[in-house]
Short mmCIF file of N, CA and C in Angstrom, two decimals:
data_model
loop_
_atom_site.label_atom_id
_atom_site.label_comp_id
_atom_site.label_asym_id
_atom_site.label_seq_id
_atom_site.Cartn_x
_atom_site.Cartn_y
_atom_site.Cartn_z
N ARG B 1 10.14 0.00 3.74
CA ARG B 1 10.04 -1.41 4.05
C ARG B 1 9.35 -2.14 2.90
N LEU B 2 9.81 -3.34 2.66
CA LEU B 2 9.15 -4.20 1.68
C LEU B 2 8.32 -5.22 2.44
N LEU B 3 7.08 -5.41 2.02
CA LEU B 3 6.21 -6.39 2.63
C LEU B 3 5.98 -7.51 1.62
N LEU B 4 5.97 -8.74 2.10
CA LEU B 4 5.69 -9.89 1.25
C LEU B 4 4.35 -10.46 1.66
N ILE B 5 3.43 -10.59 0.70
CA ILE B 5 2.07 -10.98 1.00
C ILE B 5 1.67 -12.13 0.09
N PRO B 6 1.44 -13.34 0.65
CA PRO B 6 0.95 -14.42 -0.21
C PRO B 6 -0.44 -14.07 -0.71
N VAL B 7 -0.75 -14.46 -1.94
CA VAL B 7 -2.07 -14.17 -2.48
C VAL B 7 -3.12 -14.77 -1.55
N GLY B 8 -4.10 -13.94 -1.17
CA GLY B 8 -5.16 -14.39 -0.28
C GLY B 8 -4.76 -14.37 1.19
N SER B 9 -3.65 -13.74 1.54
CA SER B 9 -3.17 -13.72 2.92
C SER B 9 -2.71 -12.34 3.32
N ARG B 10 -2.14 -12.26 4.49
CA ARG B 10 -1.53 -11.03 4.96
C ARG B 10 -0.02 -11.13 4.81
N CYS B 11 0.64 -10.15 5.32
CA CYS B 11 2.09 -10.05 5.21
C CYS B 11 2.79 -11.26 5.82
N ILE B 12 3.70 -11.86 5.06
CA ILE B 12 4.48 -12.97 5.62
C ILE B 12 5.89 -12.55 5.97
N GLY B 13 6.30 -11.43 5.49
CA GLY B 13 7.65 -10.98 5.79
C GLY B 13 7.78 -9.50 5.55
N GLU B 14 8.72 -8.93 6.24
CA GLU B 14 8.97 -7.50 6.11
C GLU B 14 10.47 -7.31 6.14
N PHE B 15 10.95 -6.53 5.19
CA PHE B 15 12.38 -6.35 5.07
C PHE B 15 12.72 -4.88 5.21
N GLY B 16 13.77 -4.61 5.95
CA GLY B 16 14.25 -3.25 6.11
C GLY B 16 15.02 -2.81 4.88
N LEU B 17 15.47 -1.60 4.92
CA LEU B 17 16.13 -1.01 3.78
C LEU B 17 17.51 -1.61 3.49
N ASP B 18 18.07 -2.32 4.46
CA ASP B 18 19.39 -2.89 4.23
C ASP B 18 19.37 -3.91 3.09
N VAL B 19 18.24 -4.55 2.83
CA VAL B 19 18.19 -5.51 1.72
C VAL B 19 18.30 -4.79 0.39
N LEU B 20 18.07 -3.49 0.38
CA LEU B 20 18.10 -2.74 -0.87
C LEU B 20 19.49 -2.21 -1.21
N ASP B 21 20.48 -2.53 -0.39
CA ASP B 21 21.84 -2.10 -0.69
C ASP B 21 22.32 -2.70 -2.00
N ASP B 22 21.88 -3.91 -2.31
CA ASP B 22 22.22 -4.57 -3.56
C ASP B 22 20.93 -4.72 -4.36
N ILE B 23 20.62 -3.71 -5.17
CA ILE B 23 19.34 -3.65 -5.85
C ILE B 23 19.16 -4.82 -6.82
N GLU B 24 20.23 -5.24 -7.48
CA GLU B 24 20.10 -6.36 -8.43
C GLU B 24 19.76 -7.66 -7.70
N ARG B 25 20.43 -7.91 -6.60
CA ARG B 25 20.14 -9.11 -5.80
C ARG B 25 18.72 -9.05 -5.27
N THR B 26 18.30 -7.89 -4.80
CA THR B 26 16.95 -7.72 -4.29
C THR B 26 15.93 -7.99 -5.39
N ARG B 27 16.18 -7.49 -6.59
CA ARG B 27 15.27 -7.71 -7.72
C ARG B 27 15.12 -9.20 -8.02
N ILE B 28 16.23 -9.93 -8.02
CA ILE B 28 16.20 -11.37 -8.32
C ILE B 28 15.38 -12.12 -7.26
N VAL B 29 15.63 -11.80 -6.00
CA VAL B 29 14.90 -12.47 -4.91
C VAL B 29 13.41 -12.16 -5.00
N LEU B 30 13.06 -10.91 -5.25
CA LEU B 30 11.65 -10.53 -5.34
C LEU B 30 10.98 -11.19 -6.54
N GLN B 31 11.68 -11.32 -7.65
CA GLN B 31 11.12 -12.02 -8.81
C GLN B 31 10.83 -13.48 -8.47
N GLN B 32 11.73 -14.13 -7.75
CA GLN B 32 11.52 -15.52 -7.35
C GLN B 32 10.30 -15.64 -6.43
N LEU B 33 10.19 -14.71 -5.49
CA LEU B 33 9.05 -14.73 -4.58
C LEU B 33 7.74 -14.51 -5.33
N ARG B 34 7.72 -13.61 -6.27
CA ARG B 34 6.51 -13.35 -7.05
C ARG B 34 6.12 -14.57 -7.86
N ARG B 35 7.11 -15.28 -8.43
CA ARG B 35 6.81 -16.52 -9.17
C ARG B 35 6.20 -17.57 -8.24
N ALA B 36 6.51 -17.49 -6.96
CA ALA B 36 5.96 -18.43 -5.97
C ALA B 36 4.59 -17.97 -5.46
N GLY B 37 4.06 -16.88 -6.02
CA GLY B 37 2.73 -16.41 -5.63
C GLY B 37 2.71 -15.40 -4.50
N VAL B 38 3.83 -14.78 -4.22
CA VAL B 38 3.90 -13.80 -3.14
C VAL B 38 3.80 -12.40 -3.74
N LEU B 39 2.89 -11.59 -3.19
CA LEU B 39 2.79 -10.20 -3.60
C LEU B 39 3.82 -9.38 -2.83
N VAL B 40 4.36 -8.37 -3.48
CA VAL B 40 5.38 -7.53 -2.86
C VAL B 40 4.84 -6.10 -2.77
N ALA B 41 4.91 -5.55 -1.57
CA ALA B 41 4.42 -4.19 -1.34
C ALA B 41 5.51 -3.33 -0.74
N ILE B 42 5.54 -2.07 -1.14
CA ILE B 42 6.39 -1.09 -0.46
C ILE B 42 5.52 -0.41 0.58
N ASP B 43 5.87 -0.57 1.84
CA ASP B 43 5.08 -0.04 2.95
C ASP B 43 5.53 1.39 3.29
N ASP B 44 4.59 2.15 3.80
CA ASP B 44 4.86 3.52 4.25
C ASP B 44 5.52 4.37 3.16
N PHE B 45 5.07 4.19 1.92
CA PHE B 45 5.67 4.94 0.82
C PHE B 45 5.48 6.43 1.05
N GLY B 46 6.53 7.17 0.85
CA GLY B 46 6.49 8.61 1.03
C GLY B 46 7.09 9.06 2.34
N SER B 47 7.41 8.11 3.21
CA SER B 47 8.04 8.48 4.47
C SER B 47 9.42 7.85 4.52
N GLY B 48 10.29 8.46 5.26
CA GLY B 48 11.62 7.87 5.44
C GLY B 48 12.37 7.73 4.13
N TYR B 49 12.80 6.52 3.85
CA TYR B 49 13.73 6.24 2.76
C TYR B 49 13.09 5.44 1.63
N SER B 50 11.86 5.76 1.26
CA SER B 50 11.23 5.06 0.14
C SER B 50 11.45 5.88 -1.12
N ALA B 51 12.32 5.42 -1.98
CA ALA B 51 12.72 6.18 -3.16
C ALA B 51 11.83 5.84 -4.36
N LEU B 52 11.61 6.83 -5.19
CA LEU B 52 10.85 6.61 -6.42
C LEU B 52 11.51 5.56 -7.31
N SER B 53 12.82 5.46 -7.24
CA SER B 53 13.51 4.49 -8.08
C SER B 53 13.07 3.06 -7.78
N TYR B 54 12.63 2.78 -6.54
CA TYR B 54 12.16 1.42 -6.21
C TYR B 54 10.96 1.05 -7.07
N LEU B 55 10.11 2.02 -7.37
CA LEU B 55 8.94 1.74 -8.20
C LEU B 55 9.34 1.30 -9.60
N ARG B 56 10.42 1.86 -10.08
CA ARG B 56 10.91 1.51 -11.41
C ARG B 56 11.78 0.26 -11.40
N GLU B 57 12.61 0.11 -10.38
CA GLU B 57 13.63 -0.93 -10.37
C GLU B 57 13.16 -2.29 -9.83
N LEU B 58 12.20 -2.28 -8.93
CA LEU B 58 11.84 -3.52 -8.24
C LEU B 58 10.52 -4.10 -8.73
N PRO B 59 10.42 -5.42 -8.78
CA PRO B 59 9.16 -6.06 -9.18
C PRO B 59 8.19 -6.06 -8.00
N ILE B 60 7.40 -5.01 -7.89
CA ILE B 60 6.47 -4.89 -6.77
C ILE B 60 5.04 -4.89 -7.29
N ASP B 61 4.11 -5.11 -6.37
CA ASP B 61 2.69 -5.18 -6.72
C ASP B 61 1.89 -4.04 -6.12
N GLU B 62 2.28 -3.62 -4.91
CA GLU B 62 1.52 -2.60 -4.19
C GLU B 62 2.42 -1.50 -3.65
N VAL B 63 1.84 -0.30 -3.59
CA VAL B 63 2.48 0.84 -2.95
C VAL B 63 1.53 1.28 -1.85
N LYS B 64 1.98 1.20 -0.61
CA LYS B 64 1.15 1.58 0.53
C LYS B 64 1.51 3.00 0.94
N LEU B 65 0.59 3.93 0.69
CA LEU B 65 0.82 5.35 1.00
C LEU B 65 0.77 5.55 2.50
N ASP B 66 1.79 6.16 3.03
CA ASP B 66 1.89 6.40 4.47
C ASP B 66 0.71 7.24 4.96
N ARG B 67 0.24 6.91 6.14
CA ARG B 67 -0.92 7.59 6.73
C ARG B 67 -0.70 9.09 6.89
N HIS B 68 0.55 9.53 7.00
CA HIS B 68 0.81 10.96 7.15
C HIS B 68 0.46 11.75 5.89
N PHE B 69 0.40 11.07 4.75
CA PHE B 69 -0.07 11.73 3.53
C PHE B 69 -1.58 11.61 3.38
N ILE B 70 -2.16 10.56 3.94
CA ILE B 70 -3.58 10.31 3.77
C ILE B 70 -4.43 11.13 4.73
N ALA B 71 -4.05 11.18 6.00
CA ALA B 71 -4.87 11.83 7.02
C ALA B 71 -5.27 13.27 6.67
N PRO B 72 -4.37 14.09 6.13
CA PRO B 72 -4.76 15.50 5.90
C PRO B 72 -5.32 15.82 4.51
N VAL B 73 -5.65 14.83 3.67
CA VAL B 73 -6.03 15.14 2.28
C VAL B 73 -7.25 16.06 2.16
N LEU B 74 -8.15 16.02 3.14
CA LEU B 74 -9.35 16.86 3.04
C LEU B 74 -9.08 18.33 3.33
N GLY B 75 -8.08 18.62 4.16
CA GLY B 75 -7.84 20.00 4.54
C GLY B 75 -6.53 20.60 4.08
N ASP B 76 -5.69 19.79 3.46
CA ASP B 76 -4.37 20.26 3.05
C ASP B 76 -4.18 19.98 1.55
N PRO B 77 -4.30 21.02 0.72
CA PRO B 77 -4.19 20.81 -0.72
C PRO B 77 -2.86 20.20 -1.15
N ARG B 78 -1.80 20.51 -0.44
CA ARG B 78 -0.49 19.93 -0.80
C ARG B 78 -0.47 18.43 -0.51
N ALA B 79 -1.02 18.03 0.63
CA ALA B 79 -1.09 16.60 0.95
C ALA B 79 -1.98 15.88 -0.06
N ALA B 80 -3.09 16.51 -0.45
CA ALA B 80 -3.98 15.92 -1.44
C ALA B 80 -3.27 15.75 -2.78
N THR B 81 -2.48 16.74 -3.16
CA THR B 81 -1.75 16.66 -4.43
C THR B 81 -0.73 15.54 -4.41
N VAL B 82 -0.02 15.40 -3.30
CA VAL B 82 0.97 14.31 -3.19
C VAL B 82 0.27 12.96 -3.24
N ALA B 83 -0.80 12.80 -2.47
CA ALA B 83 -1.52 11.52 -2.45
C ALA B 83 -2.04 11.18 -3.84
N LEU B 84 -2.64 12.15 -4.51
CA LEU B 84 -3.17 11.92 -5.86
C LEU B 84 -2.05 11.56 -6.84
N ALA B 85 -0.92 12.22 -6.73
CA ALA B 85 0.21 11.92 -7.61
C ALA B 85 0.69 10.48 -7.43
N VAL B 86 0.77 10.02 -6.17
CA VAL B 86 1.23 8.64 -5.93
C VAL B 86 0.18 7.64 -6.41
N ILE B 87 -1.11 7.93 -6.19
CA ILE B 87 -2.17 7.06 -6.69
C ILE B 87 -2.08 6.94 -8.21
N ASP B 88 -1.94 8.08 -8.88
CA ASP B 88 -1.84 8.09 -10.35
C ASP B 88 -0.56 7.39 -10.83
N LEU B 89 0.53 7.62 -10.13
CA LEU B 89 1.79 6.98 -10.49
C LEU B 89 1.68 5.46 -10.35
N ALA B 90 1.11 5.01 -9.25
CA ALA B 90 0.93 3.56 -9.06
C ALA B 90 0.07 2.99 -10.19
N ARG B 91 -1.03 3.64 -10.50
CA ARG B 91 -1.91 3.15 -11.57
C ARG B 91 -1.16 3.10 -12.90
N GLY B 92 -0.40 4.14 -13.19
CA GLY B 92 0.35 4.19 -14.45
C GLY B 92 1.40 3.10 -14.56
N LEU B 93 1.92 2.65 -13.42
CA LEU B 93 2.92 1.59 -13.41
C LEU B 93 2.31 0.20 -13.27
N GLY B 94 0.98 0.15 -13.23
CA GLY B 94 0.30 -1.15 -13.09
C GLY B 94 0.37 -1.70 -11.68
N LEU B 95 0.52 -0.82 -10.69
CA LEU B 95 0.60 -1.23 -9.30
C LEU B 95 -0.70 -0.87 -8.58
N THR B 96 -0.94 -1.49 -7.45
CA THR B 96 -2.10 -1.16 -6.63
C THR B 96 -1.68 -0.16 -5.57
N ALA B 97 -2.41 0.94 -5.49
CA ALA B 97 -2.18 1.92 -4.42
C ALA B 97 -3.04 1.52 -3.23
N VAL B 98 -2.44 1.52 -2.05
CA VAL B 98 -3.14 1.20 -0.81
C VAL B 98 -2.99 2.39 0.12
N ALA B 99 -4.11 2.98 0.53
CA ALA B 99 -4.06 4.12 1.44
C ALA B 99 -4.10 3.61 2.88
N GLU B 100 -3.10 4.00 3.66
CA GLU B 100 -3.05 3.61 5.07
C GLU B 100 -3.63 4.72 5.93
N GLY B 101 -4.20 4.35 7.06
CA GLY B 101 -4.62 5.34 8.04
C GLY B 101 -5.91 6.06 7.72
N ILE B 102 -6.88 5.38 7.11
CA ILE B 102 -8.17 6.01 6.83
C ILE B 102 -8.98 6.03 8.12
N GLU B 103 -9.27 7.23 8.60
CA GLU B 103 -9.91 7.38 9.90
C GLU B 103 -11.34 7.91 9.83
N ASP B 104 -11.82 8.31 8.64
CA ASP B 104 -13.18 8.85 8.57
C ASP B 104 -13.77 8.64 7.18
N ALA B 105 -15.09 8.80 7.10
CA ALA B 105 -15.83 8.57 5.85
C ALA B 105 -15.42 9.56 4.76
N GLY B 106 -15.16 10.80 5.14
CA GLY B 106 -14.78 11.80 4.15
C GLY B 106 -13.48 11.45 3.45
N THR B 107 -12.50 11.00 4.21
CA THR B 107 -11.22 10.61 3.63
C THR B 107 -11.39 9.38 2.74
N ALA B 108 -12.18 8.41 3.20
CA ALA B 108 -12.43 7.22 2.38
C ALA B 108 -13.10 7.59 1.07
N ALA B 109 -14.08 8.50 1.13
CA ALA B 109 -14.77 8.93 -0.08
C ALA B 109 -13.83 9.68 -1.02
N TRP B 110 -12.99 10.55 -0.47
CA TRP B 110 -12.03 11.29 -1.30
C TRP B 110 -11.11 10.31 -2.03
N LEU B 111 -10.60 9.34 -1.30
CA LEU B 111 -9.70 8.36 -1.90
C LEU B 111 -10.42 7.55 -2.99
N ARG B 112 -11.64 7.11 -2.70
CA ARG B 112 -12.41 6.36 -3.69
C ARG B 112 -12.64 7.22 -4.94
N ASP B 113 -13.05 8.48 -4.72
CA ASP B 113 -13.34 9.37 -5.84
C ASP B 113 -12.10 9.69 -6.67
N HIS B 114 -10.93 9.54 -6.07
CA HIS B 114 -9.68 9.83 -6.77
C HIS B 114 -8.95 8.56 -7.22
N GLY B 115 -9.66 7.45 -7.22
CA GLY B 115 -9.14 6.24 -7.83
C GLY B 115 -8.27 5.34 -6.98
N CYS B 116 -8.26 5.54 -5.67
CA CYS B 116 -7.47 4.64 -4.83
C CYS B 116 -8.30 3.39 -4.56
N PRO B 117 -7.85 2.23 -5.03
CA PRO B 117 -8.68 1.04 -4.98
C PRO B 117 -8.71 0.30 -3.65
N VAL B 118 -7.72 0.54 -2.78
CA VAL B 118 -7.62 -0.23 -1.54
C VAL B 118 -7.26 0.71 -0.40
N GLY B 119 -7.87 0.47 0.74
CA GLY B 119 -7.57 1.28 1.90
C GLY B 119 -7.56 0.46 3.17
N GLN B 120 -6.91 1.00 4.16
CA GLN B 120 -6.93 0.38 5.48
C GLN B 120 -6.90 1.48 6.52
N GLY B 121 -7.48 1.19 7.66
CA GLY B 121 -7.52 2.16 8.74
C GLY B 121 -8.68 1.87 9.66
N PHE B 122 -8.69 2.53 10.80
CA PHE B 122 -9.69 2.25 11.82
C PHE B 122 -11.11 2.58 11.37
N PHE B 123 -11.27 3.50 10.41
CA PHE B 123 -12.62 3.77 9.90
C PHE B 123 -13.19 2.52 9.24
N LEU B 124 -12.35 1.80 8.51
CA LEU B 124 -12.81 0.59 7.83
C LEU B 124 -12.90 -0.58 8.80
N SER B 125 -11.87 -0.74 9.63
CA SER B 125 -11.88 -1.79 10.66
C SER B 125 -10.61 -1.70 11.47
N PRO B 126 -10.71 -1.91 12.78
CA PRO B 126 -9.48 -2.07 13.56
C PRO B 126 -8.87 -3.43 13.21
N PRO B 127 -7.64 -3.67 13.57
CA PRO B 127 -7.07 -5.00 13.35
C PRO B 127 -7.93 -6.06 14.06
N VAL B 128 -8.15 -7.16 13.36
CA VAL B 128 -8.96 -8.25 13.93
C VAL B 128 -8.25 -9.58 13.70
N PRO B 129 -8.53 -10.55 14.55
CA PRO B 129 -7.99 -11.90 14.31
C PRO B 129 -8.58 -12.46 13.02
N SER B 130 -7.85 -13.35 12.38
CA SER B 130 -8.27 -13.87 11.08
C SER B 130 -9.64 -14.53 11.12
N GLU B 131 -10.00 -15.15 12.24
CA GLU B 131 -11.31 -15.82 12.31
C GLU B 131 -12.46 -14.82 12.30
N GLU B 132 -12.20 -13.55 12.60
CA GLU B 132 -13.25 -12.53 12.58
C GLU B 132 -13.37 -11.83 11.23
N LEU B 133 -12.43 -12.07 10.34
CA LEU B 133 -12.41 -11.37 9.07
C LEU B 133 -13.68 -11.56 8.23
N PRO B 134 -14.24 -12.77 8.12
CA PRO B 134 -15.47 -12.89 7.32
C PRO B 134 -16.60 -11.98 7.79
N SER B 135 -16.76 -11.82 9.09
CA SER B 135 -17.83 -10.94 9.59
C SER B 135 -17.50 -9.47 9.31
N VAL B 136 -16.23 -9.12 9.35
CA VAL B 136 -15.83 -7.74 9.03
C VAL B 136 -16.18 -7.42 7.58
N LEU B 137 -15.93 -8.36 6.69
CA LEU B 137 -16.18 -8.12 5.27
C LEU B 137 -17.66 -7.98 4.94
N GLU B 138 -18.52 -8.43 5.83
CA GLU B 138 -19.96 -8.31 5.63
C GLU B 138 -20.53 -7.01 6.19
N ARG B 139 -19.75 -6.25 6.93
CA ARG B 139 -20.23 -5.01 7.54
C ARG B 139 -20.63 -3.99 6.49
N PRO B 140 -21.70 -3.23 6.74
CA PRO B 140 -22.05 -2.14 5.83
C PRO B 140 -20.90 -1.13 5.77
N GLY B 141 -20.61 -0.63 4.60
CA GLY B 141 -19.59 0.40 4.44
C GLY B 141 -18.19 -0.14 4.20
N ILE B 142 -17.97 -1.43 4.40
CA ILE B 142 -16.61 -1.96 4.23
C ILE B 142 -16.18 -1.88 2.78
N GLY B 143 -17.14 -1.88 1.86
CA GLY B 143 -16.82 -1.76 0.44
C GLY B 143 -16.72 -0.31 -0.01
N LEU B 144 -16.57 0.61 0.94
CA LEU B 144 -16.56 2.02 0.63
C LEU B 144 -15.47 2.41 -0.37
N MET B 145 -14.38 1.65 -0.39
CA MET B 145 -13.30 1.99 -1.32
C MET B 145 -13.63 1.57 -2.75
N ARG B 146 -14.65 0.74 -2.92
CA ARG B 146 -15.02 0.31 -4.27
C ARG B 146 -15.79 1.42 -4.96
N GLN B 147 -15.61 1.50 -6.26
CA GLN B 147 -16.34 2.49 -7.03
C GLN B 147 -17.82 2.11 -7.07
N PRO B 148 -18.74 3.08 -6.94
CA PRO B 148 -20.18 2.76 -6.97
C PRO B 148 -20.60 2.24 -8.32
#
């Protein structure tokens, strides 16, 4: 899935894989959206039909690693290797890696220590209405994904 995120906002649109049938048309539309200040993210990367070629072919800003790769990184060396490879790949392409499904402090620390700059999950915060966001950002530990 492709997510469209205005700068300073949350997702404004989500597109299924059918829009990717015409990669050139998709690239043109995404370039226009980016010029309008919309960030483009590939959601649930690593699950389903998210191809590596999208990272090369499409003008995207973020790669959101599917929670199924994130949850087991502490106990599964293969999952950790895959997660680290995608984090490194995103960094090398000038993209932001976003880890989905962070459920505990150990996973958040592992991701931070391995260079993942952004995370989401119930450990950091459950979904909240926008009016509650300022208080969430003030909570101790919310900056856990930032490098010390």
